[in-house]
Short mmCIF file of C-alpha atoms in Angstrom, two decimals:
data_model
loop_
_atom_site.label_atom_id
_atom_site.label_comp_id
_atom_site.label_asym_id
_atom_site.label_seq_id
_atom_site.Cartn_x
_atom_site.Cartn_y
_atom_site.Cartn_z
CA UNK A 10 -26.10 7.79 32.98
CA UNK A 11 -28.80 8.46 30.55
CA UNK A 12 -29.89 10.24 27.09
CA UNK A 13 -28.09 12.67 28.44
CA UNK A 14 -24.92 11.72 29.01
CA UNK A 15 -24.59 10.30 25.89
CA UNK A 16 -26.10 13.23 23.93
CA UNK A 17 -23.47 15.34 25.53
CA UNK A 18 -20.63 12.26 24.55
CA UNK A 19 -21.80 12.67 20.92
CA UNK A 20 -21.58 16.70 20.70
CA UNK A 21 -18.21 16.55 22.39
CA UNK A 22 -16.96 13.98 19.23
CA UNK A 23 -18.91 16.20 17.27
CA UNK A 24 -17.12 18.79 17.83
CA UNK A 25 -13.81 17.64 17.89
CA UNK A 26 -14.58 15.98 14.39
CA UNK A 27 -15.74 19.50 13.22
CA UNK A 28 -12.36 21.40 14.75
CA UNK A 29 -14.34 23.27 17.42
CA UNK A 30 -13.55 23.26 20.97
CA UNK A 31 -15.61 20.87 23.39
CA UNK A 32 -15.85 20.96 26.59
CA UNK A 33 -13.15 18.66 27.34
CA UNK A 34 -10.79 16.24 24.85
CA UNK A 35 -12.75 13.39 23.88
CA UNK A 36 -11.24 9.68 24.25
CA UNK A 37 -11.94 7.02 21.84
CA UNK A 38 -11.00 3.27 22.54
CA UNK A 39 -10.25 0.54 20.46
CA UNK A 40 -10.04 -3.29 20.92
CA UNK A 41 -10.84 -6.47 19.83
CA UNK A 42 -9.98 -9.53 21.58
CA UNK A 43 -8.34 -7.71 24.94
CA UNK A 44 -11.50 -8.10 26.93
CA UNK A 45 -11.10 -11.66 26.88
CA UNK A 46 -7.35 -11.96 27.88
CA UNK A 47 -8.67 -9.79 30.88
CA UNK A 48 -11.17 -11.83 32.05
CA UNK A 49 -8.54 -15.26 32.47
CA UNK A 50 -12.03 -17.02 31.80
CA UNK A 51 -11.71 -17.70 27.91
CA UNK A 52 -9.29 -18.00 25.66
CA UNK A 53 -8.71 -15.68 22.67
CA UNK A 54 -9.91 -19.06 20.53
CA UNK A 55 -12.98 -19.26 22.60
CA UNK A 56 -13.66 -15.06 21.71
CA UNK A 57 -12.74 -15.84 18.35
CA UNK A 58 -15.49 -18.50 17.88
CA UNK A 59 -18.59 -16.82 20.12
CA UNK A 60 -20.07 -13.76 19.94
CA UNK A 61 -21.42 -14.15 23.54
CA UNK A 62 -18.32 -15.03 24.84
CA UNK A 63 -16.55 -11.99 23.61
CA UNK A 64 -19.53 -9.74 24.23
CA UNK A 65 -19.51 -10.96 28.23
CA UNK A 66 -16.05 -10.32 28.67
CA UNK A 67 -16.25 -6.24 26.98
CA UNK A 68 -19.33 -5.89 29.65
CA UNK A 69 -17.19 -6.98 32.24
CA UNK A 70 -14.55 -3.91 31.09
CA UNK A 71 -17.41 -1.78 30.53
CA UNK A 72 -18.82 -2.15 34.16
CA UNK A 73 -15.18 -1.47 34.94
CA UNK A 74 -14.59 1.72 32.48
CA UNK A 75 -17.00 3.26 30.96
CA UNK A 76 -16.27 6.51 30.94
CA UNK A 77 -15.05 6.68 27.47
CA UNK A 78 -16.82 8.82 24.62
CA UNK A 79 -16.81 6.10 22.12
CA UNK A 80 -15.23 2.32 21.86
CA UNK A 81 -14.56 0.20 18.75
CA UNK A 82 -15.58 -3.24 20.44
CA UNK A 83 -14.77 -4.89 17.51
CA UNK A 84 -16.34 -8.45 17.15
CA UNK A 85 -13.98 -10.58 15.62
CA UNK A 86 -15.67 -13.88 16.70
CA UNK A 87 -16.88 -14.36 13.08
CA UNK A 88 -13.38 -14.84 12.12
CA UNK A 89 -13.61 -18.92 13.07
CA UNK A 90 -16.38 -20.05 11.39
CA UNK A 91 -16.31 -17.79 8.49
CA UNK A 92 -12.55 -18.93 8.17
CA UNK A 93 -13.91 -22.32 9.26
CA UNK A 94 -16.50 -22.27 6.13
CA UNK A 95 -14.38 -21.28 3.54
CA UNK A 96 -11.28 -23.22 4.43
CA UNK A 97 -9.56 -19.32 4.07
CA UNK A 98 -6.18 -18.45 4.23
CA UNK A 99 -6.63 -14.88 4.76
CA UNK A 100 -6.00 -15.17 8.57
CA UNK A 101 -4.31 -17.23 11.29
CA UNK A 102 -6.78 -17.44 13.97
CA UNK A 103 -5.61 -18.55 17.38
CA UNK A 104 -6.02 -22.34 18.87
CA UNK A 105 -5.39 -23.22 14.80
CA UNK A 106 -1.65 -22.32 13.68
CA UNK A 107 -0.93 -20.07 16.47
CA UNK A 108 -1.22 -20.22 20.28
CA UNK A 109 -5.17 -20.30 21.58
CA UNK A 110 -4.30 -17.20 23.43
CA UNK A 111 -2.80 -15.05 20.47
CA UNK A 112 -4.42 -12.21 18.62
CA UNK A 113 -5.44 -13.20 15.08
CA UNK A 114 -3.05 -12.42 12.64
CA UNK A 115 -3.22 -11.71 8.97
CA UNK A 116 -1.43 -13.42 6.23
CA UNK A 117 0.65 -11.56 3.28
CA UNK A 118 -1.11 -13.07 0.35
CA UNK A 119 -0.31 -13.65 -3.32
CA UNK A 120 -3.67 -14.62 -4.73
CA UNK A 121 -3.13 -13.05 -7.95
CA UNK A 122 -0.38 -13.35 -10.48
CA UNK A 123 1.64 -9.90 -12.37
CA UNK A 124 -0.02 -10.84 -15.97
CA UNK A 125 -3.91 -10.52 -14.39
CA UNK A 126 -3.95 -6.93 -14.07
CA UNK A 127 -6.01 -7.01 -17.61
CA UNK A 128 -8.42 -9.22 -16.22
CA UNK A 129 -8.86 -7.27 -12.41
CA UNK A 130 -9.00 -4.00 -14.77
CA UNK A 131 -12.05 -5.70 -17.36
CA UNK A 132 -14.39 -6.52 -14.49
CA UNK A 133 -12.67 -5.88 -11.36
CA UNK A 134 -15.93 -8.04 -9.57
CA UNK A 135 -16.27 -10.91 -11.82
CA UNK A 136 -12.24 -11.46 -11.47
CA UNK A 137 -12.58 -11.36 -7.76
CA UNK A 138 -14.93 -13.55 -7.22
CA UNK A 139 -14.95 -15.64 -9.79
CA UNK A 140 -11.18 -16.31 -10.14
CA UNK A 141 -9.67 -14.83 -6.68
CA UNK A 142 -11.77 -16.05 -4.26
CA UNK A 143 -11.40 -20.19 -4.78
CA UNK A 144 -7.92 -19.64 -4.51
CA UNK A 145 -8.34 -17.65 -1.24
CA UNK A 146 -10.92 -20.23 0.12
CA UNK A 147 -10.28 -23.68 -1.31
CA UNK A 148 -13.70 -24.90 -0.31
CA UNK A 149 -14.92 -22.58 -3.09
CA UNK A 150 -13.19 -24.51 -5.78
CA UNK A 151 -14.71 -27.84 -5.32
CA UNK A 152 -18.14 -29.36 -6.56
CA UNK A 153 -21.44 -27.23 -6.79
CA UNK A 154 -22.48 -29.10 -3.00
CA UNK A 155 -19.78 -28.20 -1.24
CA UNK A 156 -19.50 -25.13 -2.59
CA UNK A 157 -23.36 -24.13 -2.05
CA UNK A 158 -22.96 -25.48 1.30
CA UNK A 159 -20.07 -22.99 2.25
CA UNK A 160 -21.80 -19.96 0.75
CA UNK A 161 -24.79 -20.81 2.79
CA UNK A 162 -22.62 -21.28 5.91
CA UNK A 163 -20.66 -18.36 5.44
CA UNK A 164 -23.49 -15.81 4.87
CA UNK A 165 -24.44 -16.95 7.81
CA UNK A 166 -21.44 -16.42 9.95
CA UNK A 167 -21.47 -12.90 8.30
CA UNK A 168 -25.37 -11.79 9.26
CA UNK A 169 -24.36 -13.10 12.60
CA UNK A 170 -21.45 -10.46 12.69
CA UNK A 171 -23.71 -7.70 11.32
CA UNK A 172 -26.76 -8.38 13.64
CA UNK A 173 -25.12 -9.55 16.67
CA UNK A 174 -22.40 -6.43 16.65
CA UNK A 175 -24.92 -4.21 16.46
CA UNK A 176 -26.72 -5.45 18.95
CA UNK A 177 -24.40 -5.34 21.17
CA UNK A 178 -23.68 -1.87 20.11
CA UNK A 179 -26.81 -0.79 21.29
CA UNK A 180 -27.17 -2.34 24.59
CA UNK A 181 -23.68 -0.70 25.30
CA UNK A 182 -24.77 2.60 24.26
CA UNK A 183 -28.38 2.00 26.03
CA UNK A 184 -26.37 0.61 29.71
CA UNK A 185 -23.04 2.85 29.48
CA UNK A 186 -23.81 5.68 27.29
CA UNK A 187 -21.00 4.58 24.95
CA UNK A 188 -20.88 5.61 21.27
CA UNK A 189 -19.63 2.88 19.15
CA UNK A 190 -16.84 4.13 17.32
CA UNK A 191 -17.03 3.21 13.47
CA UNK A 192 -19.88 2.18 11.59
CA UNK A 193 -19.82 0.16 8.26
CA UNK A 194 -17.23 -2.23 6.31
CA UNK A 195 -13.61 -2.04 6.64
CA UNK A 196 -12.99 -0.50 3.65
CA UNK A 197 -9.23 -0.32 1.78
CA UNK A 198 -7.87 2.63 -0.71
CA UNK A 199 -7.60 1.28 -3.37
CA UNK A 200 -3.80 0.68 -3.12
CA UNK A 201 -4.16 -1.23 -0.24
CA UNK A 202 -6.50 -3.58 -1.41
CA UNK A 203 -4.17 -4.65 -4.35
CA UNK A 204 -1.49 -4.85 -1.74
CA UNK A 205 -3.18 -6.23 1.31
CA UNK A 206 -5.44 -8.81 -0.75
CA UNK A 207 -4.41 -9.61 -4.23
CA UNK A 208 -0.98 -9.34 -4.84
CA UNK A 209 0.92 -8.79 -1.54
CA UNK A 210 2.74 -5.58 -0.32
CA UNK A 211 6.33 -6.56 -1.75
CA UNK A 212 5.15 -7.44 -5.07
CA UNK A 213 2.73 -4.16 -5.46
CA UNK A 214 5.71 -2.06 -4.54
CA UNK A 215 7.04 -3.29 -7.47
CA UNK A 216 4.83 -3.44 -10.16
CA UNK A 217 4.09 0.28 -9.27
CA UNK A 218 7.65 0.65 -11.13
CA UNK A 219 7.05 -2.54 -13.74
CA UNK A 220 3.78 -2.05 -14.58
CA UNK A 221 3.05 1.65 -13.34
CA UNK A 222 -0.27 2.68 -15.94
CA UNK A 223 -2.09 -0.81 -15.41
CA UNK A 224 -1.47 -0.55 -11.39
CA UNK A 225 -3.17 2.71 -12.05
CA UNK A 226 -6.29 1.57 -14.24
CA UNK A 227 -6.50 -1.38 -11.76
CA UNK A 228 -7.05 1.28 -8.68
CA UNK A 229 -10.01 2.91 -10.88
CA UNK A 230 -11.58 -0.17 -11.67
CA UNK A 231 -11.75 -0.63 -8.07
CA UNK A 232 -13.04 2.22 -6.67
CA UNK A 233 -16.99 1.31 -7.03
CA UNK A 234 -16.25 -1.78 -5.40
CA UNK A 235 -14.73 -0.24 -2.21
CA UNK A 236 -17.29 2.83 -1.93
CA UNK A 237 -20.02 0.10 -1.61
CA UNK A 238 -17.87 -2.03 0.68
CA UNK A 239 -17.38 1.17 2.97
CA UNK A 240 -21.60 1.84 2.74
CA UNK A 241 -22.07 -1.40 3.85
CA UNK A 242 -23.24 -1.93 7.49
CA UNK A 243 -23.74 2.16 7.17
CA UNK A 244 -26.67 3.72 8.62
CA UNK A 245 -29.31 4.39 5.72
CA UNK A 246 -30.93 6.73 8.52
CA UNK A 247 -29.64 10.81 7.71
CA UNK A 248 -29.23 11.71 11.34
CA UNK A 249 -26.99 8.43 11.73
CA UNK A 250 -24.71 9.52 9.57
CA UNK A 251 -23.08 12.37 11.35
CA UNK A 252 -21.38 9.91 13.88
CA UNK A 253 -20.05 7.09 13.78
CA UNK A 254 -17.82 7.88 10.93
CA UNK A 255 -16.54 5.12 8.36
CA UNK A 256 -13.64 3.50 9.20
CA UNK A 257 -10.40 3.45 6.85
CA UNK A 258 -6.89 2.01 7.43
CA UNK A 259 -4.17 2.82 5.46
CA UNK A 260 -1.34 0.66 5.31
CA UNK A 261 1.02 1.25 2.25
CA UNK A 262 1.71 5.18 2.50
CA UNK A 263 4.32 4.69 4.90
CA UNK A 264 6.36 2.93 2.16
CA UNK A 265 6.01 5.57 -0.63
CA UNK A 266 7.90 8.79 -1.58
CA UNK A 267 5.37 11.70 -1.72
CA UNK A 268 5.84 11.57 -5.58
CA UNK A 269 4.77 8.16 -5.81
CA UNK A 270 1.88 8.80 -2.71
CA UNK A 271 0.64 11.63 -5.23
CA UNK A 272 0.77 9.43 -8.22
CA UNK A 273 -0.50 5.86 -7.27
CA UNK A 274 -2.09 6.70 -3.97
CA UNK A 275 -3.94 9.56 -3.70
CA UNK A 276 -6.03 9.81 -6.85
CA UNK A 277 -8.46 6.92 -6.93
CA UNK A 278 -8.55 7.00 -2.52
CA UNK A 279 -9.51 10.87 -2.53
CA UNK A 280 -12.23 9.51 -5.17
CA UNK A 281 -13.32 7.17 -3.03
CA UNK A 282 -13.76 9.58 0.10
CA UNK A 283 -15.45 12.00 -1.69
CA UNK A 284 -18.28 9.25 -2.07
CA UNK A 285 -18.96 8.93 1.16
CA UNK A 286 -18.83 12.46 2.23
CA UNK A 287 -20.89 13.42 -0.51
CA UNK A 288 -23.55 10.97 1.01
CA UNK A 289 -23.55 13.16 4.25
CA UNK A 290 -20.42 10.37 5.93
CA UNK A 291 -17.81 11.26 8.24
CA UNK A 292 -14.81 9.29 7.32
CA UNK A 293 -11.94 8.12 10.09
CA UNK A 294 -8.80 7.33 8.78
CA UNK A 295 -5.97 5.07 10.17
CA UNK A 296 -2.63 6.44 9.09
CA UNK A 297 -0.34 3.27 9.88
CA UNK A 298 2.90 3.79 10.63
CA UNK A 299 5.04 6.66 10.16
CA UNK A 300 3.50 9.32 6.92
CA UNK A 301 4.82 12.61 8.19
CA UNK A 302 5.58 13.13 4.45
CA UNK A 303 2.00 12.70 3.20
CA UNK A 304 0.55 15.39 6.27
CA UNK A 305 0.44 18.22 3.45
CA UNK A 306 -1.95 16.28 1.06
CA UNK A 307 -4.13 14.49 3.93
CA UNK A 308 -4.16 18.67 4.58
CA UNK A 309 -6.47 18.77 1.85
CA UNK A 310 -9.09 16.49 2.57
CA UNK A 311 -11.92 18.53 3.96
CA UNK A 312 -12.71 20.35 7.49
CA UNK A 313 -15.30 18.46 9.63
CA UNK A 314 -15.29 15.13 7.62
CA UNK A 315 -12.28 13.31 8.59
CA UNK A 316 -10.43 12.18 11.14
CA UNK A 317 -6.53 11.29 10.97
CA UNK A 318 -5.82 8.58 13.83
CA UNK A 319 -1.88 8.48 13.78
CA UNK A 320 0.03 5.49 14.83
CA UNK A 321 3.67 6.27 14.91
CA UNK A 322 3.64 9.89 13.29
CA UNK A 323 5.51 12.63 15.37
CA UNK A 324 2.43 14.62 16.95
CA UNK A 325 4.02 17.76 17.23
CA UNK A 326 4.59 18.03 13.52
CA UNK A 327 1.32 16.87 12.92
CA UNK A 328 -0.23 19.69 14.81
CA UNK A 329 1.82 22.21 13.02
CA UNK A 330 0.56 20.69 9.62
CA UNK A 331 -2.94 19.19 10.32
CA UNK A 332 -3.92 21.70 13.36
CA UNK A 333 -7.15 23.56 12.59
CA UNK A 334 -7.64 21.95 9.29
CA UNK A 335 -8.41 18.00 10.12
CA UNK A 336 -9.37 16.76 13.19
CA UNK A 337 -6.49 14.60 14.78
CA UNK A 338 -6.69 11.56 16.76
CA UNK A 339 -3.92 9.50 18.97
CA UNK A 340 -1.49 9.94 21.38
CA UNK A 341 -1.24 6.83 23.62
CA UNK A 342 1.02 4.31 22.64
CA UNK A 343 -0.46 0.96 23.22
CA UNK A 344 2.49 -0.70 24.61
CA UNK A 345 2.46 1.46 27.46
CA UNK A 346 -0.42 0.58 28.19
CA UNK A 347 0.51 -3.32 28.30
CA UNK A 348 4.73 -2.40 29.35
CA UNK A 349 3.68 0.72 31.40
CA UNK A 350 2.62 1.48 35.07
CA UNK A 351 0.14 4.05 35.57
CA UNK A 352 2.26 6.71 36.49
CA UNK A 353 3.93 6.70 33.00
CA UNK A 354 0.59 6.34 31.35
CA UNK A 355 -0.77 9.24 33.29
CA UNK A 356 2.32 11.43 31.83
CA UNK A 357 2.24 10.62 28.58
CA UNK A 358 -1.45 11.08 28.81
CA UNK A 359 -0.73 14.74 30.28
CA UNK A 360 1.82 15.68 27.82
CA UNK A 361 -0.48 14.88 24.67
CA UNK A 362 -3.35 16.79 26.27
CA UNK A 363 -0.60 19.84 26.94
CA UNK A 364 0.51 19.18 23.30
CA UNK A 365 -3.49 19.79 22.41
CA UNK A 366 -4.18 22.12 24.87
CA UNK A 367 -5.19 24.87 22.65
CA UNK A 368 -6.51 23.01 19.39
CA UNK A 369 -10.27 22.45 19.08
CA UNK A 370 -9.78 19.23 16.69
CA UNK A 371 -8.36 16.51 18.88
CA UNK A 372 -9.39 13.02 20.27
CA UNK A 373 -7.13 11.00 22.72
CA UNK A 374 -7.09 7.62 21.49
CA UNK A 375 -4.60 4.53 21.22
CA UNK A 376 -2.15 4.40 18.53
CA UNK A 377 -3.42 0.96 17.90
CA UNK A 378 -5.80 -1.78 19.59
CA UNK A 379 -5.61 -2.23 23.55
CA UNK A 380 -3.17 -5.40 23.15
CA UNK A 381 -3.85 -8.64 24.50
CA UNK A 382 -1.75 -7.68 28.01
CA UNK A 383 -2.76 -4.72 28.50
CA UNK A 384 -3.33 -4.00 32.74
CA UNK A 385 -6.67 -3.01 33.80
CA UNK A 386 -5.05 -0.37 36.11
CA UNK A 387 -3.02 1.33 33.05
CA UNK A 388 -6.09 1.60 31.30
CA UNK A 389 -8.05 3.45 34.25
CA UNK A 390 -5.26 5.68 35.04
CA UNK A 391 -4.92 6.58 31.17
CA UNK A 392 -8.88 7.16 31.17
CA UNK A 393 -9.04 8.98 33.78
CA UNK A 394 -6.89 11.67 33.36
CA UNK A 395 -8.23 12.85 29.99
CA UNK A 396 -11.48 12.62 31.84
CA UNK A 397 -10.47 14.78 34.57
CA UNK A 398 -7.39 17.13 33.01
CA UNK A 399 -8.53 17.29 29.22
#
């Protein structure tokens, strides 16, 4: 291993991003807390609570496989104490309301009521933060100490997830040549955010028929917000920006008609990507679910920029939309990877990279995280043929 070797890592993403043909398909992996069920050391509460811990158990996989182009080692162990500070209810984390070995798990929300929309539209920030947050984090509603004291204690918690992930990041990329995969926030289209954090995905679905114009004017409202949340964590250096791109899930456009994708959706999210491409930002997109009636307009989004990581969308179409215009990612279904032996991970591996075989812009990846019981030997065998057949 060496400059090298990881040079040649980055061109080969590089080129896959831009639609070109690299020397062999790329793979890209993604976890957060799997590393830890691995090991049988720690529990997922333990990871979820200690950088260190968490960080000691991916170095143990690494020294295992590490033969992957990039990896999302996501460090979740903020979650606790940041939870922990704020008394949140955004999340359930393991060893609390759900088993000490369990994967966090989010929460579907109503923080804010169908007659606010005027007030999230008049200052989307002050409304958040001011009104939506105490009700999120309880510990924000009482008396100026306690309060202070939780701000102070959360900031902390999130430097520690800044610094310490990229850290780690670097010794990775310094001791196994690994790219990390996503740089930045975790940034929502607009959409989403209403629906994942302020109103809940039921109720959004319908005040998009109730209250259609003032969903619309409370997407724009939002859109500074989430440009800046995607820049944040961003390299500020220019040759940084190429790779790793910005990371964006997408959770709602599974549930919409294209009519009502085009209308709600699209507008004030296409705004938001142009942002960061305009700054010189890749942008890698989580398409959650099944959107095979959106492929035409993510068609549009511009040729070397963006990545579409498909979770349950038929490849094959895909390809016959997408192919040559956006680079696509996917193809290994996590469960087999946790319900699989290596033999069926090694075909399914081969019959993506057939599906692929003549298309520049593809990267093998999972259709979601690694989960929790996911077998070492799956994940070899699933590595190592796109290393040695892609």
């Amino acid at each position: 291993m060496g400059r090298n070797s990881f040079d040649k890592r980055e061109e080969r993403l590089l080129k896959a991003i831009e639609c070109e043909k690299p020397d062999r398909v790329p793979i890209v992996g993604h976890s957060d807390y799997w590393p830890a069920a691995l090991s049988e050391k720690h529990t997922t509460q333990e990871a979820a609570y200690s950088f260190d811990i968490l960080a000691k158990c991916f170095d143990e996989v690494f020294r295992e496989v590490n033969e992957w182009d990039a990896f999302s080692s996501i460090m979740y162990s903020h979650l606790g104490p940041l939870s922990d500070s704020f008394d949140s209810k955004r999340y359930h984390i393991p060893g609390e309301s759900i088993s000490e070995n369990a994967g966090f798990q989010h929460t579907d929300l109503e923080l804010m009521d169908s007659d606010e929309y005027d007030e999230l539209i008049n200052d989307s920030m002050k409304f958040q933060f001011s009104e939506l947050l105490p009700r999120l984090c309880p510990r924000l509603e009482r008396g100026e100490p306690a309060r202070i004291k939780a701000l102070i204690k959360g900031s902390i918690s999130l430097y520690r997830f800044f610094k310490k992930s990229g850290d780690y990041a670097e010794k990775w990329r310094e001791k196994y040549d690994i790219n990390p995969a996503r740089q930045g926030g975790v940034p929502y289209a607009p959409l989403d955010w209403i629906g994942d954090n302020l109103r809940g995905i039921k109720n959004v679905v319908l005040d998009i028929r109730r209250n259609p114009e003032k969903v619309k004017k409370a997407c724009s409202s939002l859109v500074p917000f989430l440009v800046n949340a995607g820049l944040a964590g961003a390299s500020k250096n220019k040759e940084d920006k190429v790779y790793p791109p910005i990371y964006n899930p997408q959770h709602l456009p599974r549930f919409f008609s294209p009519e009502v994708f085009e209308e709600f959706y699209w507008p004030t999210f296409k705004r938001m990507f142009s942002e960061w491409t305009k700054r010189g930002y890749k942008v890698w997109l989580l398409l959650e679910g099944d959107v095979e009636q959106h492929l035409s307009k993510y068609k549009e989004l511009p040729k070397g920029k963006t990545v579409i990581h498909l979770e349950s969308t038929d490849l094959h179409k895909a390809k016959e939309e997408l192919g040559g215009e956006v680079c696509i990612a996917g193809g290994m279904p996590a469960r087999l990877l946790a319900k699989g032996t290596p033999e069926e991970v090694r075909e399914r591996a081969r019959s993506v990279l057939e599906l692929f075989k003549d298309e520049g812009g593809f990267i093998m990846c999972q259709d979601s995280m690694i989960p929790l019981n996911a077998k070492l030997e799956n994940v070899e065998a699933y590595v190592e043929t796109v290393i040695e057949e892609g």
